[in-house]
Structure formats: structure tokens, C-alpha cells
Short mmCIF file of C-alpha atoms and ligand atoms in Angstrom, two decimals:
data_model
loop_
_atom_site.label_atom_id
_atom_site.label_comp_id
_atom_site.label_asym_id
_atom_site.label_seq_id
_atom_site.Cartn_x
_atom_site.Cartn_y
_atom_site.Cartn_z
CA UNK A 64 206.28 148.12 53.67
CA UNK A 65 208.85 150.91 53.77
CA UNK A 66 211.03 151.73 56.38
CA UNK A 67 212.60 155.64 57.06
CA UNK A 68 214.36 156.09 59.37
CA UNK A 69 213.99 159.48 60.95
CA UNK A 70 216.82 160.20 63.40
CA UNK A 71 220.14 157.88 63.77
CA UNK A 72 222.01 158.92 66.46
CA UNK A 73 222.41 158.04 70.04
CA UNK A 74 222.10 160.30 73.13
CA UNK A 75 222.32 163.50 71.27
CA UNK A 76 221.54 164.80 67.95
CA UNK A 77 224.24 165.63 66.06
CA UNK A 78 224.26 168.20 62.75
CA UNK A 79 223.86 165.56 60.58
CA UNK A 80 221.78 162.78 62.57
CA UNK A 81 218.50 163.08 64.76
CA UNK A 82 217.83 160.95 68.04
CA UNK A 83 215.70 158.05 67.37
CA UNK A 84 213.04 157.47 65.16
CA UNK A 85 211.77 155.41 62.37
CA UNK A 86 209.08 155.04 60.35
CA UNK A 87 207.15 152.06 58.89
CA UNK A 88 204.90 153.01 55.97
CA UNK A 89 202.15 150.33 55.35
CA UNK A 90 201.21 151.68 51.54
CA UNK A 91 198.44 149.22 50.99
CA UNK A 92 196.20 150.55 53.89
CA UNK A 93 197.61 154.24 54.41
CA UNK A 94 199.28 154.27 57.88
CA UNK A 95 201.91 155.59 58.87
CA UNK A 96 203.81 153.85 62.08
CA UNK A 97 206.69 155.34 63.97
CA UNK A 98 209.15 153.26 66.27
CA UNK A 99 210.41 155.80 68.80
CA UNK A 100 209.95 159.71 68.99
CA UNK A 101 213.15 161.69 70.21
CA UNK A 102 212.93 164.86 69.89
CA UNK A 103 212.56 166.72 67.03
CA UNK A 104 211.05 163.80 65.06
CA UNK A 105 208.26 166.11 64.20
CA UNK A 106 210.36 168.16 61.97
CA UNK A 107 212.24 164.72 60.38
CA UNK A 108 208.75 163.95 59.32
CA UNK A 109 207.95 167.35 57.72
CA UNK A 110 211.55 167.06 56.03
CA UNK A 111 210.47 163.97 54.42
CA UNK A 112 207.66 162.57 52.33
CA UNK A 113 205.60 160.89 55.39
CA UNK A 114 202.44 162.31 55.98
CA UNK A 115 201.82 163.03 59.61
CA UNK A 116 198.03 162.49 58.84
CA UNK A 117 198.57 159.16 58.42
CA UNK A 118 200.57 158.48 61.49
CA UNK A 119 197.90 155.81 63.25
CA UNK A 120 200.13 153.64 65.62
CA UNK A 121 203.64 154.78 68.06
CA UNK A 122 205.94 152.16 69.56
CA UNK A 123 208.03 153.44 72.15
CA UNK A 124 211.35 151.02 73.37
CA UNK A 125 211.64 152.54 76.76
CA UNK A 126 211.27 155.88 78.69
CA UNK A 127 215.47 157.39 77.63
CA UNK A 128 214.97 160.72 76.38
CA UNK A 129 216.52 160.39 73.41
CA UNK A 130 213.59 158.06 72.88
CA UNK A 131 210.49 160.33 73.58
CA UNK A 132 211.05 163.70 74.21
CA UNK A 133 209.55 164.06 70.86
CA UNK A 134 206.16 162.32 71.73
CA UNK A 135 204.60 165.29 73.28
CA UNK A 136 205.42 167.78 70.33
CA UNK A 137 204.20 165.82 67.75
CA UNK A 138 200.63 164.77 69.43
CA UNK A 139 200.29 168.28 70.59
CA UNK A 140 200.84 169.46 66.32
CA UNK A 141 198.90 166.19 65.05
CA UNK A 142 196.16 167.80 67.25
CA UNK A 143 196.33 171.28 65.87
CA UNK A 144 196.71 169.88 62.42
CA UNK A 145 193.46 167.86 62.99
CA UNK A 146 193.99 165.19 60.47
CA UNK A 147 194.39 162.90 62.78
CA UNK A 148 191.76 160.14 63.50
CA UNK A 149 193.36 158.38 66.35
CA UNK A 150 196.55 157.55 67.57
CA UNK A 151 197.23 154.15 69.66
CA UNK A 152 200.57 154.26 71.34
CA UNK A 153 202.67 151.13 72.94
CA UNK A 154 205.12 151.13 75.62
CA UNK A 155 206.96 150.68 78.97
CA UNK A 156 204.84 150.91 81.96
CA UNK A 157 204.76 154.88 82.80
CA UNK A 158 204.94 156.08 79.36
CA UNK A 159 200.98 156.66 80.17
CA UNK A 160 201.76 159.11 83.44
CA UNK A 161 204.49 160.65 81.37
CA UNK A 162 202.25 162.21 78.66
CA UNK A 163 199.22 162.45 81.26
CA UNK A 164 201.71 164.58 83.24
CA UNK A 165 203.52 166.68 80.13
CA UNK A 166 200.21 167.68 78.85
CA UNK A 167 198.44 168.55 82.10
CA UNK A 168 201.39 171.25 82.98
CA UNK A 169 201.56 172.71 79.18
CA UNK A 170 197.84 172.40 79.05
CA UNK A 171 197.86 170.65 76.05
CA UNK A 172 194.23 169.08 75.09
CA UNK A 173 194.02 166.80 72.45
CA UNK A 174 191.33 167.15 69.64
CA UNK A 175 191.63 163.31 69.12
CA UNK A 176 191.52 160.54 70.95
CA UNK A 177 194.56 158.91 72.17
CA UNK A 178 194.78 155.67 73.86
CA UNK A 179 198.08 154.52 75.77
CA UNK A 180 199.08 150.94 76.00
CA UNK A 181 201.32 149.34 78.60
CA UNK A 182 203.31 146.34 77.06
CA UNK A 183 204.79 143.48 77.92
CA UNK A 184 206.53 140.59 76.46
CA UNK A 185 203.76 138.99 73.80
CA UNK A 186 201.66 140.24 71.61
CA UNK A 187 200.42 144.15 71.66
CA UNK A 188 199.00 144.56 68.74
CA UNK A 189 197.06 142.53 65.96
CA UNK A 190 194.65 142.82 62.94
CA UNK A 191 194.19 140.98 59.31
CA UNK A 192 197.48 141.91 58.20
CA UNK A 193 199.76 142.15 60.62
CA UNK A 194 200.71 140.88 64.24
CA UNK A 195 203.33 143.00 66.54
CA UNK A 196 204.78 141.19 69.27
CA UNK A 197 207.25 142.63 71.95
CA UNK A 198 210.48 141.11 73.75
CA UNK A 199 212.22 142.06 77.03
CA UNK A 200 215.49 143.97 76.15
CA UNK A 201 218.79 143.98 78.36
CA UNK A 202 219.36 148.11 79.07
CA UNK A 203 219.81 150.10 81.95
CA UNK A 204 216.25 150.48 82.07
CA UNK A 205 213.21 148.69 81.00
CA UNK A 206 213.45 148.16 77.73
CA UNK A 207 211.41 146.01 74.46
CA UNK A 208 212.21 145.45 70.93
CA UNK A 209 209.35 145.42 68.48
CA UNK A 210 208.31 142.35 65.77
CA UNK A 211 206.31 143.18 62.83
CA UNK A 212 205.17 140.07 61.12
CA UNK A 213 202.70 140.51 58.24
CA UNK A 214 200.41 137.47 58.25
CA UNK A 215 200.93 134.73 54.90
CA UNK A 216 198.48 134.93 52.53
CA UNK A 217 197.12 132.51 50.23
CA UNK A 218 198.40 132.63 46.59
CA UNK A 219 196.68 134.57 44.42
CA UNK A 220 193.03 132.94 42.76
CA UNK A 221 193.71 131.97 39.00
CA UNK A 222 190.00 132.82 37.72
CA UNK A 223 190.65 132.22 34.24
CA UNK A 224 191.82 128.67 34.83
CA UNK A 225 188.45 128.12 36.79
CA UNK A 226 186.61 129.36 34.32
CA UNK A 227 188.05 127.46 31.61
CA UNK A 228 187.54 124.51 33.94
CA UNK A 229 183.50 125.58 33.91
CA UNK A 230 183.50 125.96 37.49
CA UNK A 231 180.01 127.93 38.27
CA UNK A 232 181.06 131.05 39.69
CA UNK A 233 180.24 131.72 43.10
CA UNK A 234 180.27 130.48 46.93
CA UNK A 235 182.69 127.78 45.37
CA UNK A 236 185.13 130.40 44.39
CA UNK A 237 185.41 131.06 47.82
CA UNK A 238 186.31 127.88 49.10
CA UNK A 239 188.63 127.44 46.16
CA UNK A 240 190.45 130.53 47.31
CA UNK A 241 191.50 128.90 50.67
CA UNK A 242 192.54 126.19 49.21
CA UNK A 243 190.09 124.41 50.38
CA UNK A 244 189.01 120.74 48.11
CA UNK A 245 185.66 121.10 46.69
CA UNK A 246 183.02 118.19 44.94
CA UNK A 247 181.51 120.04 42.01
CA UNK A 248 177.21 119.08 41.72
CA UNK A 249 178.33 117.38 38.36
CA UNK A 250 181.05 114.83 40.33
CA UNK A 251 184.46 116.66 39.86
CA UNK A 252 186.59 116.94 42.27
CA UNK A 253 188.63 120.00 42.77
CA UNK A 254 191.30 120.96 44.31
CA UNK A 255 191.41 124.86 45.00
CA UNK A 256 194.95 124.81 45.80
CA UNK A 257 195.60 123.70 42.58
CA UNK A 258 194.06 127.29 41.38
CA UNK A 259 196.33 129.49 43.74
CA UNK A 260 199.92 130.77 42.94
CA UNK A 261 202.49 130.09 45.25
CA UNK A 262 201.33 131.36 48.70
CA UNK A 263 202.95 134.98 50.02
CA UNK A 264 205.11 134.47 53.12
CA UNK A 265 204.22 137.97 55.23
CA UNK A 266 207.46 140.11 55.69
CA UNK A 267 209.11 140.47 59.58
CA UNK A 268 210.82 143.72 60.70
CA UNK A 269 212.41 143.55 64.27
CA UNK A 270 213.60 147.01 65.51
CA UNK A 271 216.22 146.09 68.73
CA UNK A 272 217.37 149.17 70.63
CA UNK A 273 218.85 150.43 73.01
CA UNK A 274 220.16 147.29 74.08
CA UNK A 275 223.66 145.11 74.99
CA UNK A 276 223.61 141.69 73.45
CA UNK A 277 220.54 139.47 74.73
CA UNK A 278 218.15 136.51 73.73
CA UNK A 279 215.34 138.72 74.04
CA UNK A 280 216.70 140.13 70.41
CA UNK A 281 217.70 137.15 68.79
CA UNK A 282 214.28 136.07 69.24
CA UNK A 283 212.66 139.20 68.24
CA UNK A 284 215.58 138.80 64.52
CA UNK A 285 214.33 135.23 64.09
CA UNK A 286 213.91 134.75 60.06
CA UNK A 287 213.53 138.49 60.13
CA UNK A 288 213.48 140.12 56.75
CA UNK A 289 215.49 142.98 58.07
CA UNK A 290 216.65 143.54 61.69
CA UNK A 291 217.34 147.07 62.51
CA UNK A 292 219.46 146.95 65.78
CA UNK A 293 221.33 149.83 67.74
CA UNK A 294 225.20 149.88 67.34
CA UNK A 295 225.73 152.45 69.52
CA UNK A 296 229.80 151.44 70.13
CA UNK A 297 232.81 149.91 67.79
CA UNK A 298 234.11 146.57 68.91
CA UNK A 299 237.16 148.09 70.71
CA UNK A 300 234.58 150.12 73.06
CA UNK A 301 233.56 146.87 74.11
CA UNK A 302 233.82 147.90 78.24
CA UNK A 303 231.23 151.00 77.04
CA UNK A 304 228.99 149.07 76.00
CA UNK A 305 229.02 146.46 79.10
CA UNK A 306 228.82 149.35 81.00
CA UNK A 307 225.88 151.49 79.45
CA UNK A 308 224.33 148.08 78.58
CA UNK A 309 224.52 149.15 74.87
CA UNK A 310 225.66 147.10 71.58
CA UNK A 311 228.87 146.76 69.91
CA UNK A 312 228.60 146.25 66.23
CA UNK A 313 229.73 143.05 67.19
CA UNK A 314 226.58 142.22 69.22
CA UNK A 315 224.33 143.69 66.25
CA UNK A 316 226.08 141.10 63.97
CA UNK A 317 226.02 138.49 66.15
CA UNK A 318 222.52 138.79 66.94
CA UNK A 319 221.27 139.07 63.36
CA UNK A 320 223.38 136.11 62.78
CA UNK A 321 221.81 133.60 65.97
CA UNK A 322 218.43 134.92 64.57
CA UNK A 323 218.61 133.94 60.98
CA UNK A 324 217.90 137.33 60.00
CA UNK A 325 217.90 138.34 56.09
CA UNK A 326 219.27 141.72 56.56
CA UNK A 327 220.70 144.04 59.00
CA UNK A 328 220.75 147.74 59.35
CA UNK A 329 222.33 149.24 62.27
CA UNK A 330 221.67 152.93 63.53
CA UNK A 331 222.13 154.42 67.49
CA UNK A 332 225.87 155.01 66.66
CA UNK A 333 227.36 156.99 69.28
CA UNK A 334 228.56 160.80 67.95
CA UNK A 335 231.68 160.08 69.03
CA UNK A 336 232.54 158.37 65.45
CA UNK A 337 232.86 161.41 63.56
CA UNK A 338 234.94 161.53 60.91
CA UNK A 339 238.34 162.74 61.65
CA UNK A 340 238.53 160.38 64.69
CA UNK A 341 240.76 157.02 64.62
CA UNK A 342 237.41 155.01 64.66
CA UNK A 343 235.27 156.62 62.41
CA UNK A 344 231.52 154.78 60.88
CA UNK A 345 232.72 153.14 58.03
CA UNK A 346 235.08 151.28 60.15
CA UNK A 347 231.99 150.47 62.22
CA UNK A 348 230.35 148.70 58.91
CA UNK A 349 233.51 146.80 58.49
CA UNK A 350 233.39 145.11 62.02
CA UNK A 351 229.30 143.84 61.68
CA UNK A 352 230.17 143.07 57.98
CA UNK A 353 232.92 140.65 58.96
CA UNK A 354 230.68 138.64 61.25
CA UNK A 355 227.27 139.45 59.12
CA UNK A 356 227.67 140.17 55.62
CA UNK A 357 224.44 141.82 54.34
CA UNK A 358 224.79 144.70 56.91
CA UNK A 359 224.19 148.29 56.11
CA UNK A 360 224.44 151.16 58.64
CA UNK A 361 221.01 153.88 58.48
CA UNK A 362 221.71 157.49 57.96
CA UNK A 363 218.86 160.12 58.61
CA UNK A 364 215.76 159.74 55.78
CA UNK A 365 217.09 156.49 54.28
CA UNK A 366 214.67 154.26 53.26
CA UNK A 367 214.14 150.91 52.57
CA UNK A 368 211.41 149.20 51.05
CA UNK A 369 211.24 145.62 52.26
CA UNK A 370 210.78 142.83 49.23
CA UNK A 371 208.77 139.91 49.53
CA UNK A 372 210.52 136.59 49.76
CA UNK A 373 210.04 135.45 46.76
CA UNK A 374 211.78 138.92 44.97
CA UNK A 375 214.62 138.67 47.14
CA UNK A 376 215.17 134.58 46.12
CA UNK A 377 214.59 135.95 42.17
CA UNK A 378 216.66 138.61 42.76
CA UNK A 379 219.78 136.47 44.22
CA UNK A 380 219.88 133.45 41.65
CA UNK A 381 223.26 133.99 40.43
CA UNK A 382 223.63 134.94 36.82
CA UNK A 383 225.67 133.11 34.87
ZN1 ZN B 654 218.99 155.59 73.13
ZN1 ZN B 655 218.44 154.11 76.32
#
């Protein structure tokens, strides 16, 4: 699972950072997954090393146009393109008038099918592999943060050991595989989880924005491997952010903090943190570090890959 994120800023693009977007790439099965489309995300994808043709699912936060004036563009090029097999997209009621509307005045025909899905708070989406759930957000309008939780799976099936063992090959495997206890035709008893490696806890990503501080996101950042949340405002802009119903960097921290999240990266940050002013970004990374240590702050076509678990114990036993 890797994360990009396509466009950083809030409101407006700026030279250096797009309106939202980001991208979850799902290696193992090919898909591509965006979270948000402002505008211009098209072009953020071309600039990086997604392939549009694998773009399968879009999950939109809310209706803000900094969130989806970039939905129309891209469907209308994935359809010209014509490498694309199907696109499901998730959101706010009326997200399904708004593209029925944009692409009956531009006359724009897809060569695809799309289907439109209004959410709300649960579960909107599930397979094998993953399940994505969606939480009610605190904004100006109606608003959800996204959950991606791969599902566990079972340790991995140690078929030399059950060979050695002289385990006939076969339906028994199977059972052995999930874990299950099995009585062998000659007596033996075995126990398959005995034959599995340590079982593979599924990764979580919960993407909260836009948003002011809520339980709907601390929720949505329980246990979460990494918890992207907006930042739009510095802690002194407090009264902004109560007023546009947006986050502090304060609220990010805090919220990755109530939720027992792993890791946080923040993005939405508001242009008016450009360097040169008294309050500039790095000072932003200061205030969520001093409430949540492991935070980082997106920039436009960073990416993350998110470890398993078990890597990111390994990887923080101290040396000594
Ligand atoms: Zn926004
Ligand atoms: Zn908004």
C-alpha cells in the first residue's frame, strides 16, 4: 500500500502545491484509488508514476471545490484514454446530480461505466482484502473521513514442516492453513496453527479532511497505521479554524493522539504559510510534533509506503 499524495493545499492551488488529492496504490492487485479530485489532479497524476488506467475506485470527502472540480476532467480523459474498465465513486449525497449535471451541459459521454455511490456513516465498500468504512466529519458542510482497513490474514503455511511431518498433501492442507486442528487417518493430531507464521495484522489508513476537531475522526485514526488529517491553520489561528470549521495543527495532533494512531501526516495547509511570513510550515510541524511526535507534513508527490506491523516493531527495537 502506497500513499501519494497529489495536491496539498487548501482552497487554492498555490505554485508549488495542488488542491486535494491523494492516491492509494494497492500493488498486489493493480488499482489505483484516489481520495479527493480538486482540480487539476489529472495532470498531478500524469506528473507522477500512477497509472490512470488503473484508477478503479474515487472517494470524495464532501462537495468544496477544492475537493472535486477535478472529478469531471479526469472521467471525461479516463474515457478518451479508454483504459479504463470501470470506475466506482463514493460520496456525499449530490455528488451523483453534480456529475449527472456537468456532463449533460459539456456533453460528455462516458465510454465506461461509472457507478455513483451515496455514503453514509458505515461501511461503503468491501471485498477479500480490504473493508472502507466512512465517519461523519464536523465542516461547514457535509462532510466524511475515509478508513481503509486491510483484512488480517493468516500466517503464512510452512509446507516443508508438513511434509517432513508426512502429512498427505491435500484437502488437509487446507484446513491446516486456517488454522484449523485436524485428526490425521493414522491417529495424529495436528494442530495447523502450529504450521502458520505469525498471523499479518491488515494495515489502516484514515484520511480526515476538511474538518475542525471531532469524534467522528478520532474514530476513523483508531490504531491507524497512518492518519492523514487536514491542518489547514497554525495554533495561533485558532478563531479561523472555529470559524471555517477547519483544523489547527493542534486538532490534527490531538486527534491522532485520542485515536492511537501510528503515524501522522498532515496536508490542507492554508497558502497563507508561505515562507517569508512570521508563521511559516515548518513552524506548523513544530506545533503537531510537540503534542504528537511521529508527525510529518505532505508536500505534492510524496509518497509513503505503509509497513506492516511487524516491520515497523523490527524496525523500532532500539539498537544498542
Ligand atoms: Zn478543502
Ligand atoms: Zn471544505
Amino acid at each position: 500500500m502506497q500513499i501519494t499524495f497529489l495536491g496539498t493545499s487548501s482552497g487554492v492551488p498555490t505554485r508549488s502545491r495542488n488542491v486535494s488529492s491523494v492516491a492509494l496504490r494497492l500493488p498486489q492487485r493493480a488499482e489505483l484509488w484516489l481520495f479527493d479530485c480538486g482540480e487539476g489532479t489529472q495532470h498531478q497524476i500524469l506528473r507522477s508514476d500512477l497509472k490512470i488506467s488503473q484508477l478503479s475506485r474515487i472517494f470524495i470527502t464532501h462537495l468544496h471545490g477544492d475537493h472535486i472540480f477535478g472529478l469531471m476532467g479526469l472521467l471525461a480523459s479516463c474515457g478518451l484514454a479508454g483504459n479504463v474498465d470501470r470506475i466506482d465513486i463514493y460520496g456525499p449525497p449530490g455528488l451523483n446530480e453534480y456529475i449527472q449535471s456537468a456532463s449533460k451541459y459539456s456533453h460528455t459521454h462516458f465510454s465506461y461505466p461509472i457507478k455513483v455511490h451515496a455514503i453514509r456513516p458505515g461501511v461503503v465498500y468491501e471485498d477479500q482484502e480490504f473493508t472502507v468504512t466512512c465517519g461523519q466529519l464536523h465542516h461547514r458542510i457535509t462532510a466524511f473521513g475515509y478508513r481503509v482497513a486491510e483484512k488480517d490474514r493468516a500466517g503464512r503455511f510452512d509446507v516443508e514442516k508438513a511434509k517432513a511431518l508426512q502429512i498427505p498433501a491435500g484437502r488437509i492442507y487446507g484446513q491446516l492453513k486456517r488454522g484449523e486442528t485436524v485428526t490425521l487417518e493414522d491417529g495424529r493430531v495436528i494442530n495447523g496453527a502450529e504450521l502458520c507464521g505469525p498471523t499479518e495484522i491488515g494495515r489502516k489508513i484514515a484520511y480526515c479532511t476538511d474538518t475542525i476537531y471531532t469524534e467522528g475522526a478520532v474514530e476513523l485514526a483508531k490504531d491507524a497505521d497512518v492518519l492523514i488529517h487536514e491542518a489547514t491553520f497554525a495554533h495561533q489561528d485558532a478563531e479561523m479554524a472555529f470559524q471555517r470549521l477547519h483544523s489547527t495543527t493542534t486538532m490534527a495532533a490531538q486527534t491522532a493522539l485520542a485515536g492511537g494512531s501510528h503515524r501522522l501526516i498532515m496536508t490542507h495547509f492554508s497558502p497563507r504559510y508561505a515562507p517569508g511570513n512570521p508563521i511559516e510550515l515548518k513552524d506548523l510541524l513544530q506545533e503537531a510534533r510537540a503534542i504528537f511526535p511521529k508527525t510529518d507534513m505532505a508536500y505534492d508527490f510524496m509518497t509513503y509506503d505503509v509497513p506492516r506491523r511487524r516491520e515497523v516493531e523490527l524496525k523500532e527495537v532500539p539498537v544498542s
